[in-house]
PDB file of C-alpha atoms in Angstrom:
ATOM      1  CA  MET A1398       9.557  20.809 -19.322  1.00  0.00           C
ATOM      2  CA  ARG A1399      10.800  19.042 -16.207  1.00  0.00           C
ATOM      3  CA  GLY A1400       9.599  19.743 -12.721  1.00  0.00           C
ATOM      4  CA  SER A1401       9.349  18.402  -9.221  1.00  0.00           C
ATOM      5  CA  GLN A1402       7.389  18.952  -6.024  1.00  0.00           C
ATOM      6  CA  SER A1403       8.178  17.694  -2.541  1.00  0.00           C
ATOM      7  CA  HIS A1404       6.447  17.438   0.796  1.00  0.00           C
ATOM      8  CA  GLU A1405       7.980  16.655   4.178  1.00  0.00           C
ATOM      9  CA  LEU A1406       6.255  15.525   7.348  1.00  0.00           C
ATOM     10  CA  GLU A1407       8.102  15.156  10.634  1.00  0.00           C
ATOM     11  CA  THR A1408       6.653  12.305  12.689  1.00  0.00           C
ATOM     12  CA  ASP A1409       6.982  10.750  16.119  1.00  0.00           C
ATOM     13  CA  VAL A1410       7.387   7.344  14.491  1.00  0.00           C
ATOM     14  CA  PRO A1411      10.706   5.510  14.094  1.00  0.00           C
ATOM     15  CA  ALA A1412      11.909   5.321  10.486  1.00  0.00           C
ATOM     16  CA  SER A1413      12.114   1.524  10.651  1.00  0.00           C
ATOM     17  CA  GLU A1414       8.418   1.290  11.574  1.00  0.00           C
ATOM     18  CA  LEU A1415       7.365   3.519   8.674  1.00  0.00           C
ATOM     19  CA  TRP A1416       9.575   1.560   6.285  1.00  0.00           C
ATOM     20  CA  LYS A1417       7.622  -1.603   7.146  1.00  0.00           C
ATOM     21  CA  ILE A1418       4.783   0.103   5.254  1.00  0.00           C
ATOM     22  CA  TYR A1419       6.508   2.231   2.614  1.00  0.00           C
ATOM     23  CA  GLY A1420       9.189  -0.318   1.752  1.00  0.00           C
ATOM     24  CA  THR A1421       6.776  -3.203   1.213  1.00  0.00           C
ATOM     25  CA  LEU A1422       3.477  -3.973  -0.460  1.00  0.00           C
ATOM     26  CA  ARG A1423       1.773  -3.086   2.841  1.00  0.00           C
ATOM     27  CA  ALA A1424       1.333   0.467   1.523  1.00  0.00           C
ATOM     28  CA  ALA A1425      -0.665  -0.920  -1.404  1.00  0.00           C
ATOM     29  CA  GLU A1426      -2.920  -2.796   1.015  1.00  0.00           C
ATOM     30  CA  LEU A1427      -3.431   0.141   3.367  1.00  0.00           C
ATOM     31  CA  LEU A1428      -3.971   2.994   0.922  1.00  0.00           C
ATOM     32  CA  PRO A1429      -7.467   2.042  -0.304  1.00  0.00           C
ATOM     33  CA  GLU A1430      -8.468   1.107   3.249  1.00  0.00           C
ATOM     34  CA  LEU A1431      -7.210   4.265   4.970  1.00  0.00           C
ATOM     35  CA  LEU A1432      -7.648   6.781   2.133  1.00  0.00           C
ATOM     36  CA  PRO A1433     -10.398   5.527  -0.207  1.00  0.00           C
ATOM     37  CA  HIS A1434     -11.101   9.100  -1.372  1.00  0.00           C
ATOM     38  CA  ILE A1435      -7.540   9.249  -2.745  1.00  0.00           C
ATOM     39  CA  LEU A1436      -7.033   5.721  -4.055  1.00  0.00           C
ATOM     40  CA  ALA A1437      -9.844   3.261  -4.789  1.00  0.00           C
ATOM     41  CA  LYS A1438      -7.760   0.197  -5.519  1.00  0.00           C
ATOM     42  CA  VAL A1439      -4.172  -1.023  -5.804  1.00  0.00           C
ATOM     43  CA  GLU A1440      -3.647  -4.285  -7.660  1.00  0.00           C
ATOM     44  CA  LEU A1441      -0.412  -6.235  -7.767  1.00  0.00           C
ATOM     45  CA  VAL A1442       0.359  -6.977 -11.411  1.00  0.00           C
ATOM     46  CA  THR A1443       3.684  -8.688 -10.868  1.00  0.00           C
ATOM     47  CA  GLY A1444       6.462  -8.884  -8.299  1.00  0.00           C
ATOM     48  CA  ASP A1445       6.971  -9.197  -4.567  1.00  0.00           C
ATOM     49  CA  GLY A1446       7.411  -5.554  -3.579  1.00  0.00           C
ATOM     50  CA  GLY A1447      11.031  -5.280  -4.677  1.00  0.00           C
ATOM     51  CA  VAL A1448      12.565  -3.619  -7.721  1.00  0.00           C
ATOM     52  CA  GLY A1449      10.605  -4.559 -10.831  1.00  0.00           C
ATOM     53  CA  THR A1450       7.263  -4.904  -9.033  1.00  0.00           C
ATOM     54  CA  ILE A1451       4.375  -3.454 -11.015  1.00  0.00           C
ATOM     55  CA  VAL A1452       1.107  -2.290  -9.450  1.00  0.00           C
ATOM     56  CA  ARG A1453      -2.020  -0.771 -10.988  1.00  0.00           C
ATOM     57  CA  LEU A1454      -3.393   2.256  -9.152  1.00  0.00           C
ATOM     58  CA  THR A1455      -7.070   3.067  -9.661  1.00  0.00           C
ATOM     59  CA  PHE A1456      -8.432   6.345  -8.397  1.00  0.00           C
ATOM     60  CA  PRO A1457     -11.962   6.878  -7.051  1.00  0.00           C
ATOM     61  CA  PRO A1458     -14.800   7.782  -9.444  1.00  0.00           C
ATOM     62  CA  ALA A1459     -14.723  11.391  -8.206  1.00  0.00           C
ATOM     63  CA  ILE A1460     -11.405  11.792 -10.037  1.00  0.00           C
ATOM     64  CA  LEU A1461     -12.535  11.706 -13.657  1.00  0.00           C
ATOM     65  CA  ILE A1462     -10.580  12.682 -16.714  1.00  0.00           C
ATOM     66  CA  TYR A1463     -12.404  11.512 -19.812  1.00  0.00           C
ATOM     67  CA  ASP A1464     -16.043  10.976 -18.978  1.00  0.00           C
ATOM     68  CA  SER A1465     -18.237   9.672 -16.203  1.00  0.00           C
ATOM     69  CA  HIS A1466     -17.554   6.058 -17.202  1.00  0.00           C
ATOM     70  CA  HIS A1467     -13.771   6.084 -16.969  1.00  0.00           C
ATOM     71  CA  GLN A1468     -11.781   5.966 -13.752  1.00  0.00           C
ATOM     72  CA  LEU A1469      -8.216   7.236 -13.838  1.00  0.00           C
ATOM     73  CA  SER A1470      -5.705   4.420 -13.475  1.00  0.00           C
ATOM     74  CA  TYR A1471      -2.126   3.707 -14.338  1.00  0.00           C
ATOM     75  CA  LYS A1472       0.589   1.146 -13.740  1.00  0.00           C
ATOM     76  CA  GLU A1473       3.731   2.003 -11.862  1.00  0.00           C
ATOM     77  CA  LYS A1474       6.953   0.050 -11.604  1.00  0.00           C
ATOM     78  CA  PHE A1475       9.197   0.073  -8.543  1.00  0.00           C
ATOM     79  CA  ILE A1476      12.563   1.163  -9.896  1.00  0.00           C
ATOM     80  CA  LYS A1477      14.341   1.531  -6.559  1.00  0.00           C
ATOM     81  CA  VAL A1478      13.760  -0.093  -3.178  1.00  0.00           C
ATOM     82  CA  ASP A1479      16.663   0.746  -0.867  1.00  0.00           C
ATOM     83  CA  ASN A1480      16.057  -1.025   2.438  1.00  0.00           C
ATOM     84  CA  LYS A1481      19.226   0.407   3.981  1.00  0.00           C
ATOM     85  CA  ASN A1482      18.566   4.087   3.273  1.00  0.00           C
ATOM     86  CA  TYR A1483      14.744   3.785   3.233  1.00  0.00           C
ATOM     87  CA  VAL A1484      14.199   5.100  -0.293  1.00  0.00           C
ATOM     88  CA  LYS A1485      11.595   3.844  -2.763  1.00  0.00           C
ATOM     89  CA  GLU A1486      10.971   5.104  -6.285  1.00  0.00           C
ATOM     90  CA  ALA A1487       8.128   4.181  -8.609  1.00  0.00           C
ATOM     91  CA  GLU A1488       7.627   5.388 -12.168  1.00  0.00           C
ATOM     92  CA  ALA A1489       4.523   5.397 -14.336  1.00  0.00           C
ATOM     93  CA  VAL A1490       4.954   2.825 -17.091  1.00  0.00           C
ATOM     94  CA  GLU A1491       1.477   2.617 -18.614  1.00  0.00           C
ATOM     95  CA  GLY A1492      -1.958   4.157 -18.356  1.00  0.00           C
ATOM     96  CA  ASP A1493      -3.877   7.374 -18.072  1.00  0.00           C
ATOM     97  CA  ILE A1494      -1.182   9.539 -16.518  1.00  0.00           C
ATOM     98  CA  LEU A1495       0.959   9.020 -19.609  1.00  0.00           C
ATOM     99  CA  LYS A1496      -2.016   9.282 -21.970  1.00  0.00           C
ATOM    100  CA  LEU A1497      -2.731  12.724 -20.544  1.00  0.00           C
ATOM    101  CA  GLY A1498       0.631  13.893 -21.880  1.00  0.00           C
ATOM    102  CA  PHE A1499       3.174  13.304 -19.138  1.00  0.00           C
ATOM    103  CA  LEU A1500       6.400  12.082 -20.727  1.00  0.00           C
ATOM    104  CA  SER A1501       7.533  10.742 -17.348  1.00  0.00           C
ATOM    105  CA  TYR A1502       6.075  10.666 -13.843  1.00  0.00           C
ATOM    106  CA  MET A1503       8.004   9.308 -10.864  1.00  0.00           C
ATOM    107  CA  ILE A1504       7.277   9.270  -7.137  1.00  0.00           C
ATOM    108  CA  ARG A1505      10.015   8.945  -4.514  1.00  0.00           C
ATOM    109  CA  PHE A1506       9.487   8.217  -0.818  1.00  0.00           C
ATOM    110  CA  GLU A1507      12.339   8.776   1.612  1.00  0.00           C
ATOM    111  CA  ILE A1508      12.037   7.905   5.286  1.00  0.00           C
ATOM    112  CA  ILE A1509      14.716   9.899   7.088  1.00  0.00           C
ATOM    113  CA  ARG A1510      15.814   8.997  10.621  1.00  0.00           C
ATOM    114  CA  LYS A1511      15.814  12.018  12.921  1.00  0.00           C
ATOM    115  CA  GLY A1512      16.123  10.309  16.279  1.00  0.00           C
ATOM    116  CA  ALA A1513      15.364   7.000  17.931  1.00  0.00           C
ATOM    117  CA  ASN A1514      11.631   7.644  17.748  1.00  0.00           C
ATOM    118  CA  THR A1515      11.290  10.393  15.158  1.00  0.00           C
ATOM    119  CA  SER A1516      11.588  10.572  11.399  1.00  0.00           C
ATOM    120  CA  VAL A1517      10.716  12.631   8.355  1.00  0.00           C
ATOM    121  CA  ILE A1518       8.676  11.329   5.450  1.00  0.00           C
ATOM    122  CA  ARG A1519       9.791  13.113   2.296  1.00  0.00           C
ATOM    123  CA  SER A1520       7.538  12.526  -0.712  1.00  0.00           C
ATOM    124  CA  THR A1521       8.649  13.826  -4.099  1.00  0.00           C
ATOM    125  CA  ILE A1522       7.053  13.852  -7.528  1.00  0.00           C
ATOM    126  CA  GLU A1523       9.366  14.302 -10.517  1.00  0.00           C
ATOM    127  CA  TYR A1524       7.794  14.715 -13.926  1.00  0.00           C
ATOM    128  CA  GLU A1525       8.367  15.748 -17.494  1.00  0.00           C
ATOM    129  CA  ILE A1526       5.754  17.191 -19.806  1.00  0.00           C
ATOM    130  CA  GLY A1527       5.926  18.148 -23.438  1.00  0.00           C
ATOM    131  CA  ASP A1528       5.729  21.796 -24.466  1.00  0.00           C
ATOM    132  CA  GLU A1529       2.310  21.120 -25.995  1.00  0.00           C
ATOM    133  CA  HIS A1530       0.812  20.310 -22.532  1.00  0.00           C
ATOM    134  CA  PRO A1531       1.771  23.163 -20.146  1.00  0.00           C
ATOM    135  CA  GLU A1532      -1.598  22.760 -18.373  1.00  0.00           C
ATOM    136  CA  LEU A1533      -0.401  19.457 -16.894  1.00  0.00           C
ATOM    137  CA  GLN A1534       1.954  21.287 -14.564  1.00  0.00           C
ATOM    138  CA  ALA A1535      -1.078  22.552 -12.612  1.00  0.00           C
ATOM    139  CA  MET A1536      -2.258  18.954 -12.114  1.00  0.00           C
ATOM    140  CA  VAL A1537       0.866  17.935 -10.190  1.00  0.00           C
ATOM    141  CA  SER A1538       0.284  18.063  -6.455  1.00  0.00           C
ATOM    142  CA  THR A1539       1.763  16.443  -3.372  1.00  0.00           C
ATOM    143  CA  ALA A1540      -1.525  16.787  -1.463  1.00  0.00           C
ATOM    144  CA  SER A1541      -2.361  13.077  -1.715  1.00  0.00           C
ATOM    145  CA  LEU A1542       1.189  12.118  -0.722  1.00  0.00           C
ATOM    146  CA  ALA A1543       0.987  14.460   2.278  1.00  0.00           C
ATOM    147  CA  ALA A1544      -2.324  12.899   3.333  1.00  0.00           C
ATOM    148  CA  THR A1545      -0.784   9.448   2.922  1.00  0.00           C
ATOM    149  CA  ALA A1546       2.213  10.345   5.102  1.00  0.00           C
ATOM    150  CA  GLU A1547      -0.047  11.663   7.861  1.00  0.00           C
ATOM    151  CA  LYS A1548      -2.326   8.634   7.710  1.00  0.00           C
ATOM    152  CA  PHE A1549       0.529   6.099   7.720  1.00  0.00           C
ATOM    153  CA  ALA A1550       2.180   7.783  10.730  1.00  0.00           C
ATOM    154  CA  GLU A1551      -1.176   7.825  12.512  1.00  0.00           C
ATOM    155  CA  TYR A1552      -1.739   4.167  11.615  1.00  0.00           C
ATOM    156  CA  VAL A1553       1.617   3.076  13.087  1.00  0.00           C
ATOM    157  CA  ASN A1554       0.902   4.969  16.313  1.00  0.00           C
ATOM    158  CA  THR A1555      -2.606   3.477  16.542  1.00  0.00           C
ATOM    159  CA  GLN A1556      -1.187  -0.022  16.067  1.00  0.00           C
ATOM    160  CA  LYS A1557       1.348   0.577  18.846  1.00  0.00           C
ATOM    161  CA  VAL A1558      -1.409   1.645  21.238  1.00  0.00           C
ATOM    162  CA  ALA A1559      -3.552  -1.350  20.275  1.00  0.00           C
ATOM    163  CA  GLN A1560      -0.625  -3.750  20.861  1.00  0.00           C
ATOM    164  CA  ALA A1561       0.174  -2.127  24.206  1.00  0.00           C
ATOM    165  CA  ASN A1562      -3.415  -2.635  25.340  1.00  0.00           C
ATOM    166  CA  THR A1563      -3.517  -6.345  24.529  1.00  0.00           C
TER     167      THR A1563
END
């Protein structure tokens, strides 16, 4: 069974400013710092942030799947980084998300220009699960991606204020 979920957030941040985070490894640096309850650690396995880059995502201990001694983690590979259209796609290539029974799991970020100083962050999860794991559909949620979008937009605005005051 295939499925997808999307979330959109309209922001008062220029698309180019958001892409400096989403389109680079800066997102990997900021996520554990700004949202440690969602993502404990992001480790660069290989690459420079472009297509082919692989990162390991480790979730906080509160997100347990097997037992109290195992943190959920998986590796994702950047399969698309479109710096012109501000689109990034990353697919799970190894780890717990696939061990749970997902046949595929891909996240897409699109930063859409609305105006000179406004944009929309569209976050999409596309997945496939086998018929023997229908319960996995209930696990798919864009809540963490929505929180990330809000926090990144807030971060850019905070940085602008800080720079203006120096």
